[in-house]
Structure formats: structure tokens, C-alpha cells
PDB file of C-alpha atoms in Angstrom:
ATOM      1  CA  MET A 177     -51.671 313.998 192.852  1.00 43.00           C
ATOM      2  CA  PRO A 178     -50.906 313.874 189.093  1.00 49.00           C
ATOM      3  CA  LEU A 179     -48.549 311.122 187.967  1.00 45.00           C
ATOM      4  CA  ASP A 180     -46.466 313.661 186.035  1.00 49.00           C
ATOM      5  CA  ASP A 181     -45.262 315.092 189.336  1.00 49.00           C
ATOM      6  CA  LEU A 182     -43.684 311.789 190.433  1.00 46.00           C
ATOM      7  CA  SER A 183     -39.905 311.823 190.471  1.00 50.00           C
ATOM      8  CA  LEU A 184     -38.212 309.009 188.517  1.00 51.00           C
ATOM      9  CA  ASP A 185     -34.792 309.595 190.079  1.00 53.00           C
ATOM     10  CA  LEU A 186     -33.979 306.339 191.885  1.00 52.00           C
ATOM     11  CA  LYS A 187     -30.549 307.459 193.142  1.00 54.00           C
ATOM     12  CA  PRO A 188     -30.269 307.733 196.912  1.00 53.00           C
ATOM     13  CA  ALA A 189     -30.199 311.261 198.215  1.00 53.00           C
ATOM     14  CA  SER A 190     -26.639 312.398 198.925  1.00 57.00           C
ATOM     15  CA  ALA A 191     -25.737 313.385 202.433  1.00 59.00           C
ATOM     16  CA  PRO A 192     -25.304 317.117 202.990  1.00 68.00           C
ATOM     17  CA  ARG A 193     -21.692 318.231 202.671  1.00 74.00           C
ATOM     18  CA  PRO A 194     -20.278 319.629 205.925  1.00 80.00           C
ATOM     19  CA  GLU A 195     -19.057 323.200 206.003  1.00 84.00           C
ATOM     20  CA  LEU A 196     -15.278 323.470 206.088  1.00 85.00           C
ATOM     21  CA  GLU A 197     -13.599 326.135 208.166  1.00 87.00           C
ATOM     22  CA  VAL A 198     -10.749 327.603 206.117  1.00 90.00           C
ATOM     23  CA  MET A 199      -8.414 330.205 207.596  1.00 89.00           C
ATOM     24  CA  THR A 200      -7.293 332.686 204.931  1.00 91.00           C
ATOM     25  CA  ARG A 201      -4.783 335.454 204.572  1.00 90.00           C
ATOM     26  CA  VAL A 202      -2.985 337.362 201.798  1.00 92.00           C
ATOM     27  CA  LEU A 203       0.654 336.743 200.942  1.00 91.00           C
ATOM     28  CA  ARG A 204       3.082 338.639 198.727  1.00 91.00           C
ATOM     29  CA  LEU A 205       5.788 336.474 197.238  1.00 92.00           C
ATOM     30  CA  PRO A 206       8.549 337.318 194.707  1.00 91.00           C
ATOM     31  CA  THR A 207       7.643 334.526 192.294  1.00 90.00           C
ATOM     32  CA  ARG A 208       4.944 333.766 189.794  1.00 90.00           C
ATOM     33  CA  SER A 209       5.575 330.033 189.924  1.00 91.00           C
ATOM     34  CA  LEU A 210       2.872 328.379 192.002  1.00 90.00           C
ATOM     35  CA  ARG A 211       5.225 325.500 192.758  1.00 92.00           C
ATOM     36  CA  GLN A 212       7.898 327.795 194.151  1.00 93.00           C
ATOM     37  CA  ALA A 213       5.260 329.746 196.068  1.00 92.00           C
ATOM     38  CA  ARG A 214       4.068 326.523 197.711  1.00 91.00           C
ATOM     39  CA  ALA A 215       7.634 325.598 198.651  1.00 93.00           C
ATOM     40  CA  ILE A 216       8.193 329.025 200.263  1.00 92.00           C
ATOM     41  CA  THR A 217       4.893 328.831 202.099  1.00 92.00           C
ATOM     42  CA  ARG A 218       5.616 325.325 203.372  1.00 91.00           C
ATOM     43  CA  LEU A 219       8.854 326.569 204.958  1.00 91.00           C
ATOM     44  CA  GLN A 220       7.073 329.469 206.713  1.00 90.00           C
ATOM     45  CA  LEU A 221       3.766 327.764 207.491  1.00 90.00           C
ATOM     46  CA  ASP A 222       4.516 327.530 211.215  1.00 89.00           C
ATOM     47  CA  ARG A 223       4.570 331.372 211.336  1.00 90.00           C
ATOM     48  CA  LEU A 224       1.648 331.864 208.965  1.00 89.00           C
ATOM     49  CA  SER A 225      -0.779 329.542 210.776  1.00 87.00           C
ATOM     50  CA  PRO A 226      -1.548 329.186 214.494  1.00 88.00           C
ATOM     51  CA  LEU A 227      -2.184 325.443 214.008  1.00 86.00           C
ATOM     52  CA  PRO A 228       0.548 322.763 214.039  1.00 89.00           C
ATOM     53  CA  VAL A 229       1.976 322.162 210.590  1.00 88.00           C
ATOM     54  CA  ALA A 230       1.466 318.383 210.829  1.00 89.00           C
ATOM     55  CA  ASP A 231      -2.271 318.876 211.482  1.00 89.00           C
ATOM     56  CA  THR A 232      -3.006 321.195 208.558  1.00 90.00           C
ATOM     57  CA  VAL A 233      -3.146 321.312 204.789  1.00 91.00           C
ATOM     58  CA  PHE A 234      -2.779 324.501 202.799  1.00 93.00           C
ATOM     59  CA  GLU A 235      -3.384 325.779 199.290  1.00 92.00           C
ATOM     60  CA  LEU A 236      -2.540 328.953 197.381  1.00 93.00           C
ATOM     61  CA  ALA A 237      -4.581 330.839 194.801  1.00 92.00           C
ATOM     62  CA  PRO A 238      -3.069 333.740 192.801  1.00 92.00           C
ATOM     63  CA  LEU A 239      -4.859 337.083 193.122  1.00 91.00           C
ATOM     64  CA  GLY A 240      -2.714 339.325 190.914  1.00 90.00           C
ATOM     65  CA  HIS A 241       0.640 341.087 190.540  1.00 89.00           C
ATOM     66  CA  GLU A 242       1.794 344.284 192.273  1.00 87.00           C
ATOM     67  CA  ALA A 243       5.211 345.984 192.136  1.00 84.00           C
ATOM     68  CA  GLY A 244       7.095 342.939 190.890  1.00 85.00           C
ATOM     69  CA  GLU A 245       5.467 340.607 193.394  1.00 91.00           C
ATOM     70  CA  THR A 246       2.641 338.126 193.106  1.00 92.00           C
ATOM     71  CA  VAL A 247      -0.275 338.345 195.494  1.00 92.00           C
ATOM     72  CA  TYR A 248      -1.552 334.973 196.703  1.00 94.00           C
ATOM     73  CA  ALA A 249      -4.493 333.956 198.812  1.00 92.00           C
ATOM     74  CA  LEU A 250      -3.467 331.392 201.434  1.00 93.00           C
ATOM     75  CA  GLY A 251      -6.031 328.919 202.714  1.00 92.00           C
ATOM     76  CA  VAL A 252      -5.287 326.709 205.722  1.00 93.00           C
ATOM     77  CA  LEU A 253      -7.545 323.790 206.667  1.00 90.00           C
ATOM     78  CA  ARG A 254      -7.441 321.252 209.486  1.00 90.00           C
ATOM     79  CA  ARG A 255      -6.393 317.862 208.168  1.00 88.00           C
ATOM     80  CA  SER A 256      -8.941 316.132 210.376  1.00 86.00           C
ATOM     81  CA  ALA A 257     -11.783 317.971 208.587  1.00 85.00           C
ATOM     82  CA  LEU A 258     -11.015 315.971 205.410  1.00 84.00           C
ATOM     83  CA  ALA A 259     -11.473 312.716 207.302  1.00 82.00           C
ATOM     84  CA  ASP A 260     -15.243 313.218 207.199  1.00 81.00           C
ATOM     85  CA  PRO A 261     -16.960 310.373 205.255  1.00 79.00           C
ATOM     86  CA  ALA A 262     -18.512 312.984 202.965  1.00 79.00           C
ATOM     87  CA  PHE A 263     -15.025 313.600 201.494  1.00 79.00           C
ATOM     88  CA  GLY A 264     -13.915 309.959 201.531  1.00 73.00           C
ATOM     89  CA  ALA A 265     -14.130 309.613 197.721  1.00 75.00           C
ATOM     90  CA  GLN A 266     -12.839 313.106 196.802  1.00 80.00           C
ATOM     91  CA  ARG A 267      -9.156 313.471 196.105  1.00 82.00           C
ATOM     92  CA  ILE A 268      -9.556 317.206 195.547  1.00 86.00           C
ATOM     93  CA  VAL A 269     -11.850 319.166 197.869  1.00 88.00           C
ATOM     94  CA  ALA A 270     -12.776 322.571 196.458  1.00 89.00           C
ATOM     95  CA  VAL A 271     -13.752 325.370 198.860  1.00 89.00           C
ATOM     96  CA  ALA A 272     -14.868 328.797 197.623  1.00 90.00           C
ATOM     97  CA  LYS A 273     -13.873 331.827 199.735  1.00 90.00           C
ATOM     98  CA  THR A 274     -13.582 335.574 199.407  1.00 89.00           C
ATOM     99  CA  VAL A 275     -10.059 336.849 200.112  1.00 88.00           C
ATOM    100  CA  GLY A 276      -9.012 340.446 199.674  1.00 84.00           C
ATOM    101  CA  GLY A 277     -12.284 341.281 197.995  1.00 87.00           C
ATOM    102  CA  GLN A 278     -11.864 338.543 195.357  1.00 89.00           C
ATOM    103  CA  ASP A 279     -13.621 335.211 195.045  1.00 91.00           C
ATOM    104  CA  VAL A 280     -11.114 332.355 194.969  1.00 91.00           C
ATOM    105  CA  VAL A 281     -11.430 328.598 195.029  1.00 91.00           C
ATOM    106  CA  PHE A 282      -8.992 326.609 197.131  1.00 92.00           C
ATOM    107  CA  ARG A 283      -8.371 323.046 195.944  1.00 90.00           C
ATOM    108  CA  PHE A 284      -7.123 321.002 198.869  1.00 90.00           C
ATOM    109  CA  ARG A 285      -5.581 317.598 198.191  1.00 87.00           C
ATOM    110  CA  ASN A 286      -7.209 314.850 200.249  1.00 84.00           C
ATOM    111  CA  ALA A 287      -4.473 312.241 200.697  1.00 78.00           C
ATOM    112  CA  GLY A 288      -6.778 309.821 202.486  1.00 74.00           C
ATOM    113  CA  ALA A 289      -9.474 309.725 199.795  1.00 70.00           C
ATOM    114  CA  VAL A 290     -10.321 306.398 198.214  1.00 66.00           C
ATOM    115  CA  ASP A 291     -12.226 306.303 194.913  1.00 60.00           C
ATOM    116  CA  ASP A 292     -15.243 304.014 194.615  1.00 57.00           C
ATOM    117  CA  ARG A 293     -13.514 302.181 191.801  1.00 64.00           C
ATOM    118  CA  GLU A 294     -10.480 301.603 193.989  1.00 61.00           C
ATOM    119  CA  ALA A 295     -12.712 300.273 196.756  1.00 59.00           C
ATOM    120  CA  ARG A 296     -14.389 297.887 194.319  1.00 65.00           C
ATOM    121  CA  TRP A 297     -11.023 296.740 193.037  1.00 67.00           C
ATOM    122  CA  LEU A 298      -9.768 296.268 196.572  1.00 67.00           C
ATOM    123  CA  ARG A 299     -12.742 294.059 197.364  1.00 72.00           C
ATOM    124  CA  HIS A 300     -11.774 291.812 194.479  1.00 73.00           C
ATOM    125  CA  ALA A 301      -8.047 291.986 195.233  1.00 77.00           C
ATOM    126  CA  PRO A 302      -7.851 288.703 197.241  1.00 83.00           C
ATOM    127  CA  ARG A 303      -9.627 286.779 194.492  1.00 83.00           C
ATOM    128  CA  ALA A 304      -7.446 288.384 191.826  1.00 82.00           C
ATOM    129  CA  ALA A 305      -4.362 287.540 193.877  1.00 84.00           C
ATOM    130  CA  MET A 306      -5.461 283.906 194.105  1.00 85.00           C
ATOM    131  CA  VAL A 307      -6.057 283.785 190.343  1.00 86.00           C
ATOM    132  CA  CYS A 308      -2.614 285.288 189.704  1.00 88.00           C
ATOM    133  CA  LEU A 309      -1.020 282.796 192.076  1.00 86.00           C
ATOM    134  CA  GLY A 310      -2.816 279.959 190.282  1.00 87.00           C
ATOM    135  CA  LEU A 311      -1.618 281.179 186.905  1.00 89.00           C
ATOM    136  CA  ALA A 312       1.908 281.551 188.242  1.00 90.00           C
ATOM    137  CA  ALA A 313       1.758 277.989 189.622  1.00 88.00           C
ATOM    138  CA  VAL A 314       0.525 276.665 186.267  1.00 88.00           C
ATOM    139  CA  ALA A 315       3.277 278.558 184.439  1.00 89.00           C
ATOM    140  CA  LEU A 316       5.897 277.247 186.863  1.00 88.00           C
ATOM    141  CA  ALA A 317       4.619 273.687 186.475  1.00 88.00           C
ATOM    142  CA  GLY A 318       4.715 274.052 182.699  1.00 87.00           C
ATOM    143  CA  GLN A 319       8.260 275.361 182.863  1.00 88.00           C
ATOM    144  CA  LEU A 320       9.322 272.438 185.077  1.00 87.00           C
ATOM    145  CA  ARG A 321       7.684 269.972 182.685  1.00 87.00           C
ATOM    146  CA  ALA A 322       9.453 271.645 179.780  1.00 87.00           C
ATOM    147  CA  GLU A 323      12.786 271.421 181.589  1.00 87.00           C
ATOM    148  CA  GLN A 324      12.212 267.733 182.330  1.00 87.00           C
ATOM    149  CA  TRP A 325      11.228 267.069 178.722  1.00 87.00           C
ATOM    150  CA  ARG A 326      14.295 268.949 177.513  1.00 84.00           C
ATOM    151  CA  GLU A 327      16.601 266.999 179.833  1.00 85.00           C
ATOM    152  CA  ARG A 328      15.066 263.727 178.629  1.00 86.00           C
ATOM    153  CA  ARG A 329      15.006 264.603 174.962  1.00 85.00           C
ATOM    154  CA  LEU A 330      18.431 266.215 174.626  1.00 86.00           C
ATOM    155  CA  PRO A 331      20.318 262.876 174.729  1.00 88.00           C
ATOM    156  CA  GLU A 332      17.809 261.375 172.297  1.00 86.00           C
ATOM    157  CA  ILE A 333      18.127 264.324 169.949  1.00 88.00           C
ATOM    158  CA  ALA A 334      21.924 264.111 170.153  1.00 87.00           C
ATOM    159  CA  ALA A 335      21.793 260.374 169.375  1.00 88.00           C
ATOM    160  CA  GLU A 336      19.489 261.002 166.407  1.00 89.00           C
ATOM    161  CA  GLN A 337      21.819 263.681 165.113  1.00 89.00           C
ATOM    162  CA  ARG A 338      24.802 261.328 165.435  1.00 90.00           C
ATOM    163  CA  LEU A 339      22.919 258.632 163.508  1.00 89.00           C
ATOM    164  CA  ALA A 340      21.943 261.114 160.814  1.00 91.00           C
ATOM    165  CA  ALA A 341      25.535 262.343 160.559  1.00 91.00           C
ATOM    166  CA  ARG A 342      26.782 258.758 160.372  1.00 88.00           C
ATOM    167  CA  ALA A 343      24.267 257.922 157.623  1.00 88.00           C
ATOM    168  CA  ALA A 344      25.243 261.042 155.670  1.00 90.00           C
ATOM    169  CA  ARG A 345      28.919 260.173 156.067  1.00 88.00           C
ATOM    170  CA  LEU A 346      28.223 256.613 154.857  1.00 83.00           C
ATOM    171  CA  VAL A 347      26.366 257.901 151.794  1.00 87.00           C
ATOM    172  CA  ALA A 348      29.251 260.253 151.025  1.00 88.00           C
ATOM    173  CA  GLN A 349      31.785 257.433 151.414  1.00 83.00           C
ATOM    174  CA  GLN A 350      29.737 255.167 149.140  1.00 82.00           C
ATOM    175  CA  ALA A 351      29.523 257.888 146.509  1.00 84.00           C
ATOM    176  CA  ALA A 352      33.287 258.454 146.736  1.00 82.00           C
ATOM    177  CA  ALA A 353      33.959 254.712 146.487  1.00 77.00           C
ATOM    178  CA  ARG A 354      31.658 254.431 143.471  1.00 78.00           C
ATOM    179  CA  ALA A 355      33.467 257.326 141.801  1.00 76.00           C
ATOM    180  CA  ASP A 356      36.861 255.744 142.567  1.00 70.00           C
ATOM    181  CA  TRP A 357      35.634 252.420 141.175  1.00 68.00           C
ATOM    182  CA  ALA A 358      34.402 254.073 138.005  1.00 64.00           C
ATOM    183  CA  ALA A 359      37.719 255.890 137.650  1.00 63.00           C
ATOM    184  CA  LEU A 360      39.552 252.615 138.233  1.00 58.00           C
ATOM    185  CA  GLY A 361      37.435 250.970 135.538  1.00 53.00           C
ATOM    186  CA  ARG A 362      38.313 253.727 133.109  1.00 53.00           C
ATOM    187  CA  THR A 363      41.977 253.366 133.992  1.00 55.00           C
ATOM    188  CA  ASP A 364      41.839 249.597 133.373  1.00 70.00           C
ATOM    189  CA  ALA A 365      40.286 250.170 129.942  1.00 72.00           C
ATOM    190  CA  ALA A 366      42.958 252.708 129.090  1.00 74.00           C
ATOM    191  CA  THR A 367      45.640 250.250 130.203  1.00 78.00           C
ATOM    192  CA  ARG A 368      44.163 247.533 127.981  1.00 78.00           C
ATOM    193  CA  TYR A 369      44.043 249.906 125.001  1.00 79.00           C
ATOM    194  CA  LEU A 370      47.660 250.854 125.657  1.00 82.00           C
ATOM    195  CA  CYS A 371      48.613 247.169 125.781  1.00 83.00           C
ATOM    196  CA  ALA A 372      46.874 246.491 122.464  1.00 81.00           C
ATOM    197  CA  ALA A 373      48.534 249.515 120.811  1.00 84.00           C
ATOM    198  CA  THR A 374      51.959 248.438 122.080  1.00 85.00           C
ATOM    199  CA  ARG A 375      51.571 244.921 120.699  1.00 84.00           C
ATOM    200  CA  ILE A 376      50.373 246.243 117.315  1.00 84.00           C
ATOM    201  CA  ALA A 377      53.303 248.698 117.142  1.00 84.00           C
ATOM    202  CA  ALA A 378      55.678 245.822 117.793  1.00 85.00           C
ATOM    203  CA  VAL A 379      54.619 243.985 114.623  1.00 84.00           C
ATOM    204  CA  ARG A 380      53.492 246.971 112.552  1.00 83.00           C
ATOM    205  CA  PRO A 381      55.759 249.935 113.246  1.00 83.00           C
ATOM    206  CA  ASP A 382      53.783 252.078 110.795  1.00 81.00           C
ATOM    207  CA  GLY A 383      50.554 251.323 112.709  1.00 80.00           C
ATOM    208  CA  VAL A 384      47.154 250.340 111.394  1.00 83.00           C
ATOM    209  CA  ALA A 385      43.946 252.288 110.729  1.00 83.00           C
ATOM    210  CA  VAL A 386      41.212 251.602 113.285  1.00 84.00           C
ATOM    211  CA  THR A 387      37.579 252.576 112.819  1.00 83.00           C
ATOM    212  CA  GLY A 388      36.269 251.308 116.189  1.00 81.00           C
ATOM    213  CA  ALA A 389      37.411 250.094 119.585  1.00 81.00           C
ATOM    214  CA  ALA A 390      35.732 248.582 122.657  1.00 81.00           C
ATOM    215  CA  ALA A 391      36.950 247.152 125.955  1.00 76.00           C
ATOM    216  CA  ASP A 392      35.382 245.277 128.828  1.00 72.00           C
ATOM    217  CA  GLY A 393      36.533 243.016 131.611  1.00 66.00           C
ATOM    218  CA  GLN A 394      37.244 240.116 129.236  1.00 74.00           C
ATOM    219  CA  ARG A 395      38.711 241.521 126.023  1.00 78.00           C
ATOM    220  CA  VAL A 396      39.753 244.479 123.883  1.00 81.00           C
ATOM    221  CA  SER A 397      38.209 244.568 120.400  1.00 82.00           C
ATOM    222  CA  LEU A 398      39.465 246.693 117.508  1.00 84.00           C
ATOM    223  CA  THR A 399      37.740 247.143 114.153  1.00 84.00           C
ATOM    224  CA  LEU A 400      40.251 247.764 111.386  1.00 83.00           C
ATOM    225  CA  ALA A 401      39.675 250.049 108.446  1.00 81.00           C
ATOM    226  CA  PRO A 402      38.621 248.454 105.131  1.00 83.00           C
ATOM    227  CA  GLY A 403      41.569 247.279 103.054  1.00 77.00           C
ATOM    228  CA  THR A 404      43.659 246.288 106.057  1.00 78.00           C
ATOM    229  CA  ASP A 405      45.078 242.767 106.012  1.00 77.00           C
ATOM    230  CA  ALA A 406      43.513 241.676 109.289  1.00 77.00           C
ATOM    231  CA  ALA A 407      44.470 237.987 108.857  1.00 79.00           C
ATOM    232  CA  SER A 408      48.239 238.675 108.673  1.00 81.00           C
ATOM    233  CA  LEU A 409      47.960 241.072 111.660  1.00 79.00           C
ATOM    234  CA  VAL A 410      46.162 238.443 113.724  1.00 80.00           C
ATOM    235  CA  ALA A 411      48.749 235.856 112.748  1.00 79.00           C
ATOM    236  CA  ALA A 412      51.633 238.202 113.615  1.00 78.00           C
ATOM    237  CA  LEU A 413      50.061 238.982 117.007  1.00 78.00           C
ATOM    238  CA  GLU A 414      49.342 235.325 117.615  1.00 76.00           C
ATOM    239  CA  LEU A 415      45.717 236.096 118.399  1.00 80.00           C
ATOM    240  CA  PRO A 416      42.679 233.875 117.883  1.00 75.00           C
ATOM    241  CA  PRO A 417      40.998 234.573 114.530  1.00 73.00           C
ATOM    242  CA  ALA A 418      37.727 236.563 114.485  1.00 67.00           C
ATOM    243  CA  ALA A 419      34.599 234.473 114.542  1.00 62.00           C
ATOM    244  CA  GLY A 420      32.036 234.602 111.785  1.00 53.00           C
ATOM    245  CA  ALA A 421      32.223 237.219 109.060  1.00 52.00           C
ATOM    246  CA  GLN A 422      34.062 239.843 111.082  1.00 61.00           C
ATOM    247  CA  THR A 423      37.212 239.655 108.997  1.00 70.00           C
ATOM    248  CA  LEU A 424      38.316 243.156 110.049  1.00 77.00           C
ATOM    249  CA  ALA A 425      38.034 242.518 113.802  1.00 82.00           C
ATOM    250  CA  VAL A 426      41.025 242.004 116.070  1.00 82.00           C
ATOM    251  CA  THR A 427      40.362 240.758 119.584  1.00 83.00           C
ATOM    252  CA  PHE A 428      42.883 240.802 122.461  1.00 82.00           C
ATOM    253  CA  PRO A 429      41.637 238.404 125.169  1.00 81.00           C
ATOM    254  CA  SER A 430      42.228 238.995 128.884  1.00 74.00           C
ATOM    255  CA  GLU A 431      45.195 236.617 128.969  1.00 74.00           C
ATOM    256  CA  VAL A 432      46.941 238.814 126.354  1.00 75.00           C
ATOM    257  CA  CYS A 433      45.885 242.290 127.592  1.00 74.00           C
ATOM    258  CA  GLY A 434      44.108 241.806 130.891  1.00 60.00           C
TER     259      GLY A 434
END
């Protein structure tokens, strides 16, 4: 036998499909909606079929329209016929019939059909459930650990925030104290200047010309303008004379204006 005649199809041969016995008849209904036609037929199925309603499935196929009505082909099938293993994976079972001289195809819904993919998924369902339970347990454990860490760390975080607030408050208080001290120092200098001016006005009502002034914690120093008799002013104020060549300098020590 030539090798070209060998079949390379390795798929197993499918089992022959059993022949389904479908009872048919023609209906005339006043609606073109297939959904409404099915609802009407379901209510009257006990009169349209000699079989018990619970043991049958039915399907409608439109044939045409006549005198304002729609002509349907009704197909009734035993429900037990769909339990055959040949239809176990078919959700829709199509059956071709000739009704009223027309070829129609009835598509019966097989409620008990299970797809191969669903069967494969169902085989792995216990393992998938165990994996999901494991993940849920891990997530729950992580949440519990997070809650414990949060309960432990919240007091520590609060304490750290209180320390930080206390340090910030201390820095602000130090800055305010430094500013008050600087302002106090400026006030003391102004007071010393005012003291020196008052004493000079007491002996020289017309005042004296001053070209420079300085004050610190020990003394107030004034530099008089050239031509001013600094010696007589120092003598009138009863101040110690200027040291060295500073003949125009007048110094008020802390015991005079302190």
C-alpha cells in the first residue's frame, strides 16, 4: 500500500451521534417576537404536546407571516434524550427537520451540558481553592502583623512627635528670648544716650555738636565736633579727662550713665 494513502489524523474517531426524535407541529401566533412566542407556547405546552411538560424541552422556528399572524414551527423533544453522553459537551443541540414543507433547524438548549474547559477547570478547582485559602491566610497574617506593628508603634510615634514639638517650641522660645535680649540691649543703649544728653543739656543749654557716638556695657563715648571746648565740658560734667590725644572725646562711665 502506498505511504501517501496513510492517514495522519491522530484524533480519536468520534462516536456516532444518536438520532433525536422531535415531535413537530405548526403554530399561528399573533406576535413576531420570538420571546413572546416562547412565553405563549410555554403556557399552552400541556395542550400542544402529549408528553409531560416537566419531561420535555421545546423550541420555535419562524416559518413566515400570514394574515397578520406569524407561523412558527414547534419542536418538542424529550429531556432525557439530551442526557446522552454524545451531547454532554453541547449547550445547544441543533436538529434539522422539515415542517410544513420548509426545512427548519431547531436549537434546543441543553441545560445539563458541561464544556470540556469547565470539566478541566473543575478538576483543578480543589487545588485552586487550596491556593486561594493559602493566599487568604497569608494576607490575614500580614494584616494581623500590621495591626500589631501599628499598635506598638503608635505610642512611639506619638512620643516622637511630642519630643519634636517640644524641641520646636524650645527653639522658638530661645529665638524669642534672644530677640527680647537684643531689644533690651538696644533700649539700654538708648537710655544711656538719653542720660548723656540730659547731663550735657544741664551744663550747656544750647547743646554741643557731636560727630560720633558709641555705647557699650561700660561707657558712653561722644566725639565732639572740631572747635568745641571739650576740656571745659568735661570739667563742667565732672567726668574723667580723655586719655591720650583724644581731646574731643567725652566719656560717660557706667557709674555716671549706667
